[in-house]
Amino acid sequence: MLAIAHLGKGGGVALQAFQLFQDLRRTIDVELVCLDAPGPHRHLTQEPGVVVAGPLVFPKGIRTLSQALRSTRRRGDVFHALDPYYAFPATYLARVFPRIVSLGTDPGLEIAMRYGPMAGGLTRAGMVPFLSQSVVVTNSKALADRFRAYRPRVIWNGLDLRKFERLPTKEEARRLRGLPMDRTLLTYVGKVIPEKRLEWILEVLRLLPRTEAVIVGGYTEEHYGDRYYRELLATFADVAARARFIGEVPWDHVPSYLAASDVFVYPSPWEGSPNAVIEAMAAGLPSVVSDIDAHREIIEHGRTGFLAESPASMARQIDALAGDPRLQREIGSRARAFVFERFSAAAAAQAHLELYRSLASE
């Protein structure tokens, strides 16, 4: 039994959960219990085995999800919560066991970055009951280190690598997505929120005048709307015309945006294990990302991508790649090989399956 807040809105956690659900159902009986939310991925809730408990409304949705889990308690052997804000408290209130909780981020840090350190501290404190009575799984060693008190197990994210086996050429992808042929194109995939530090990308555009950025991801966020997006446009009005904010797109459109790009950029100051970077590497795209622990786990500087400590550093590395197509191909090829070796969806599903069986047999 898997529990997640929503599918419709998308996002790394939701789509990763759905990928795991799809792979597990080939081997075991599994249900994905979620809440309903509008968005480009809402059709996923129509898949067999997906149970929609009710609307995504905070905080009422926690109790709605909890009631749905409680009603399925007798037919579930293992309960797996994959979302920290709804599914963690819902499984706790439902008193379902054995229980696994997966962390793809540090919720306390994430809340602190949005609402301040006091809110972050309260979030951390509130998570103690969920984590202390559960088996904890993280998707990176960096995240495991932050939660070492709970002795977490590390299971890497899994990708459906088939989506990256046959990609359009750069020219075909640019025609498909209406992107210019005569510019160096940077691509970012992810939410347009302060925690992702998109200011770096706009600073890079100031430093590289023949470069454009394609920003794929929603820029209207619950609780603070599109304020951050509007602030970016106002602060960087001089380069805003070279930043294409595409918005949220269907899951299967992302590979073509990656194929159209010259360099993938990801300036986030904190991550667990970012799906977006792993997908860019799977597409054979050279990546220039912020120099943080999670990125160091998946990128070897100068071999499978580049780590940047500032916008100026990011711009220098992008400029070097843009002027050297051979280097682009070499970095992209090594990155792709690394991801295909480590991050398959089948391997992630097998690791989870072994964990489920060990808990169910206790």
C-alpha positions as a printed Julia matrix, in Angstrom:
362×3 Matrix{Float64}:
   0.0     0.0     0.0
   1.56    3.29   -1.13
   0.35    6.69    0.08
   1.03   10.04   -1.6
  -0.55   13.49   -1.39
  -1.39   13.99   -5.06
  -0.62   13.01   -8.64
  -2.4    15.69  -10.65
  -0.05   18.56   -9.78
   3.03   16.51  -10.59
   6.34   17.27   -8.95
   9.3    15.02   -8.31
   7.88   13.15   -5.31
   4.5    12.42   -6.91
   5.9    11.26  -10.24
   8.6     9.18   -8.56
   5.89    7.5    -6.46
   3.84    6.75   -9.56
   6.88    5.28  -11.31
   7.47    2.98   -8.32
   3.78    2.02   -8.29
   3.87    1.07  -11.97
   6.94   -1.1   -11.54
   5.74   -2.83   -8.37
   2.36   -3.81   -9.81
   4.14   -6.08  -12.3
   5.17   -8.24   -9.35
   2.83   -7.7    -6.38
  -0.66   -6.45   -5.58
  -0.28   -2.76   -4.78
  -2.58    0.21   -4.33
  -1.64    3.89   -4.56
  -3.84    5.99   -2.27
  -3.8     9.72   -3.01
  -5.78   12.95   -2.96
  -7.27   14.64   -6.01
  -5.64   17.8    -7.38
  -5.95   19.55  -10.76
  -2.94   19.58  -13.05
  -1.39   18.09  -16.19
  -0.95   14.66  -14.58
  -4.5    14.23  -13.27
  -5.16   11.45  -15.79
  -2.79    9.23  -13.79
  -5.47    8.9   -11.11
  -7.53    6.87  -13.61
  -4.96    4.07  -13.67
  -6.07    0.72  -12.19
  -4.96    0.43   -8.58
  -5.02    4.18   -7.87
  -7.46    5.1    -5.1
  -8.51    8.77   -4.84
  -9.53    9.39   -1.23
 -10.81   12.95   -1.66
  -9.73   16.49   -2.58
  -6.31   17.95   -1.81
  -7.21   20.44    0.94
  -4.91   21.33    3.83
  -5.22   20.23    6.6
  -8.48   18.33    6.0
  -6.8    16.18    3.36
  -4.61   14.55    6.02
  -7.65   13.16    7.82
  -9.27   12.16    4.51
  -6.17   10.22    3.53
  -5.94    8.71    7.02
  -9.53    7.45    6.87
  -8.89    5.84    3.48
  -5.79    4.1     4.82
  -7.62    2.93    7.93
 -10.32    1.33    5.79
  -7.67   -0.65    3.88
  -5.65   -1.65    6.96
  -6.73   -5.3     6.92
  -5.76   -5.96    3.32
  -2.38   -4.24    3.43
   0.79   -6.11    4.43
   3.07   -3.05    4.3
   2.23    0.67    4.22
   4.61    3.07    2.52
   4.25    6.86    2.91
   6.01    8.84    0.18
   4.92   12.4     0.95
   6.02   14.22    4.13
   3.18   16.73    4.41
   0.08   14.55    3.96
   1.03   10.87    3.81
   3.38   10.84    6.83
   0.81   12.21    9.3
  -2.01   10.26    7.59
  -0.29    6.89    8.06
   0.54    7.85   11.65
  -3.08    8.76   12.45
  -4.34    5.6    10.73
  -2.02    3.51   12.94
  -1.0     1.27   10.05
   2.0    -1.05   10.43
   4.56   -2.07    9.32
   5.18    1.42    8.0
   7.89    2.83    5.75
   8.41    6.55    5.21
  10.47    7.8     2.27
  12.3    11.11    2.41
  13.23   12.84   -0.83
  13.89   16.13    0.94
  14.39   17.54    4.44
  10.89   18.87    5.22
  12.14   20.98    8.12
  14.67   22.74    5.92
  12.15   23.13    3.09
   9.57   24.73    5.38
  12.24   26.96    6.96
  13.22   28.25    3.51
   9.59   29.1     2.76
   8.25   30.35    6.07
  11.22   30.96    8.38
  13.31   29.04   10.93
  10.58   28.8    13.57
   8.23   27.03   11.14
  11.08   24.75   10.1
  11.87   23.85   13.71
   8.22   23.03   14.43
   8.1    20.84   11.32
  11.21   18.93   12.4
   9.81   18.42   15.91
   6.45   17.31   14.55
   8.08   14.64   12.4
   9.72   12.81   15.3
   6.69   10.57   16.07
   6.31    9.55   12.41
   9.97    8.77   11.89
  10.68    7.07   15.21
   7.94    4.46   14.63
   8.77    3.79   10.98
  11.43    2.34    8.74
  13.04    5.39    7.11
  14.25    5.39    3.5
  16.14    8.22    1.8
  17.14    8.63   -1.84
  20.67    9.92   -1.2
  23.53    9.55    1.25
  23.47   13.3     1.86
  19.87   13.07    3.06
  20.6     9.94    5.09
  23.29   11.88    6.95
  20.74   14.5     7.99
  18.48   11.79    9.46
  21.15    9.43   10.77
  19.38    9.16   14.16
  16.71    7.03   12.45
  19.23    4.72   10.73
  17.77    5.24    7.26
  18.27    2.95    4.31
  19.33    4.51    1.01
  17.43    3.51   -2.14
  18.33    5.56   -5.21
  15.62    7.08   -7.38
  14.59    5.0   -10.37
  13.95    6.24  -13.91
  12.03    4.62  -16.72
  15.09    4.64  -18.95
  13.06    3.61  -21.99
  11.9     7.24  -22.26
  15.48    8.27  -22.95
  16.53    5.54  -25.38
  15.19    7.18  -28.54
  15.27   10.94  -28.39
  14.78   13.4   -31.25
  17.83   15.22  -32.57
  18.48   18.69  -31.2
  17.13   20.27  -34.4
  14.0    18.08  -34.4
  13.33   18.83  -30.73
  13.72   22.59  -31.23
  11.29   22.55  -34.13
   8.84   20.47  -32.09
   8.94   22.91  -29.15
   9.25   26.12  -31.18
  12.71   26.99  -29.88
  15.37   29.02  -31.72
  18.07   27.25  -33.73
  20.76   29.93  -33.47
  21.15   30.33  -29.7
  22.81   28.4   -26.91
  19.87   26.98  -24.97
  19.94   26.24  -21.26
  17.18   24.12  -19.76
  15.92   23.94  -16.19
  13.16   21.51  -15.15
  11.48   22.03  -11.79
   9.21   24.29   -9.83
   9.7    28.05  -10.03
   9.98   28.64   -6.29
  12.53   30.48   -4.11
  14.04   27.22   -2.83
  15.37   26.48   -6.32
  17.36   29.76   -6.56
  16.51   30.58  -10.18
  18.22   33.96   -9.76
  21.42   32.2   -10.77
  20.0    31.32  -14.18
  18.97   34.91  -14.85
  22.4    36.12  -13.72
  23.97   33.7   -16.21
  21.86   35.25  -18.99
  23.3    38.64  -18.08
  26.81   37.25  -18.41
  26.16   35.31  -21.65
  24.25   37.56  -24.07
  23.78   34.94  -26.82
  22.22   32.44  -24.44
  18.56   31.73  -23.72
  17.0    29.74  -20.89
  14.03   27.4   -21.15
  12.39   27.01  -17.73
  10.03   24.04  -17.6
   7.87   23.87  -14.48
   4.95   25.44  -12.68
   5.35   29.0   -11.45
   2.13   29.33   -9.49
   2.57   27.77   -6.07
  -0.04   27.19   -3.38
   0.0    29.78   -0.55
   2.11   32.39   -2.39
   0.83   32.2    -5.96
   3.16   33.5    -8.66
   4.9    36.11   -6.49
   8.39   34.66   -6.98
   7.91   34.43  -10.75
   6.83   38.09  -10.89
   9.78   39.12   -8.72
  12.18   37.38  -11.1
  10.7    39.17  -14.11
  10.9    42.54  -12.35
  14.42   42.08  -10.98
  15.82   40.74  -14.24
  13.74   42.8   -16.7
  16.84   43.35  -18.84
  17.11   39.62  -19.69
  13.53   38.44  -19.13
  12.92   38.21  -22.89
  15.61   35.51  -23.06
  14.01   33.42  -20.31
  11.15   31.27  -21.6
   8.88   30.19  -18.74
   7.04   27.22  -20.23
   5.03   26.23  -17.15
   4.13   22.69  -16.09
   4.12   20.19  -18.97
   2.98   16.57  -19.27
   5.52   14.05  -18.02
   6.29   12.67  -21.47
   7.13   16.11  -22.92
  10.18   16.61  -20.69
  12.61   14.42  -22.71
  12.06   16.5   -25.85
  12.84   19.74  -23.97
  16.05   18.14  -22.75
  16.91   16.94  -26.25
  16.49   20.51  -27.55
  18.99   21.91  -25.06
  22.74   22.49  -25.08
  23.27   22.51  -21.31
  21.11   21.6   -18.33
  21.3    23.96  -15.33
  20.16   23.39  -11.76
  21.13   26.04   -9.18
  19.23   24.71   -6.16
  20.95   25.32   -2.78
  19.58   22.09   -1.31
  18.3    18.77   -2.7
  17.76   15.18   -1.66
  18.45   13.5    -4.98
  17.06   15.61   -7.83
  15.13   13.67  -10.47
  15.55   16.57  -12.88
  19.34   16.32  -12.91
  19.26   12.54  -13.26
  16.83   12.8   -16.19
  19.04   15.38  -17.91
  22.01   13.05  -17.54
  19.94   10.15  -18.92
  19.21   12.31  -21.97
  22.96   12.68  -22.55
  22.87   16.37  -21.69
  25.89   18.0   -20.0
  24.81   19.55  -16.71
  26.11   22.53  -14.76
  24.66   22.44  -11.26
  25.2    23.99   -7.84
  28.03   22.56   -5.78
  26.04   20.82   -3.01
  26.31   17.39   -1.36
  23.45   15.77   -3.3
  24.9    16.87   -6.65
  28.37   15.61   -5.72
  26.87   12.14   -5.3
  25.71   11.99   -8.92
  28.11   14.31  -10.76
  31.86   13.88  -10.98
  33.14   17.38  -11.73
  34.69   17.57  -15.18
  33.67   14.02  -16.16
  29.89   13.65  -15.91
  29.03   17.32  -15.44
  30.19   20.47  -13.68
  29.69   21.86  -10.18
  29.37   25.63   -9.75
  29.72   27.68   -6.59
  28.3    30.93   -8.03
  26.47   32.34  -11.07
  29.82   33.51  -12.49
  31.28   30.01  -12.13
  28.17   28.54  -13.75
  28.46   31.0   -16.66
  32.14   30.15  -17.25
  31.43   26.44  -17.42
  28.43   26.93  -19.71
  30.5    29.15  -21.99
  33.24   26.51  -22.18
  30.69   23.83  -23.09
  28.93   26.03  -25.65
  32.2    26.61  -27.47
  33.21   22.94  -27.52
  30.65   20.54  -29.04
  33.07   17.65  -28.57
  33.24   18.32  -24.82
  29.44   18.49  -24.72
  29.21   15.03  -26.3
  31.89   13.51  -24.05
  30.38   14.83  -20.82
  26.85   13.91  -21.93
  27.87   10.39  -22.95
  29.59    9.66  -19.64
  26.65   11.11  -17.69
  24.19    8.96  -19.63
  26.23    5.79  -19.05
  26.43    6.52  -15.31
  22.65    6.97  -14.99
  21.81    3.91  -17.08
  24.05    1.85  -14.81
  22.74    3.1   -11.44
  19.27    4.64  -11.68
  16.99    2.16  -13.43
  13.37    1.97  -12.27
  13.68   -1.82  -12.15
  16.55   -1.63   -9.66
  14.66    0.82   -7.43
  11.53   -1.36   -7.52
  13.54   -4.47   -6.66
  15.18   -2.74   -3.68
  11.76   -1.66   -2.37
  10.3    -5.12   -2.99
  13.05   -6.74   -0.92
  12.38   -4.27    1.89
   8.62   -4.95    1.8
   9.12   -8.71    1.93
  11.54   -8.47    4.84
   9.05   -6.38    6.84
   6.03   -8.51    5.93
   7.8   -11.67    7.1
   8.75  -10.28   10.53
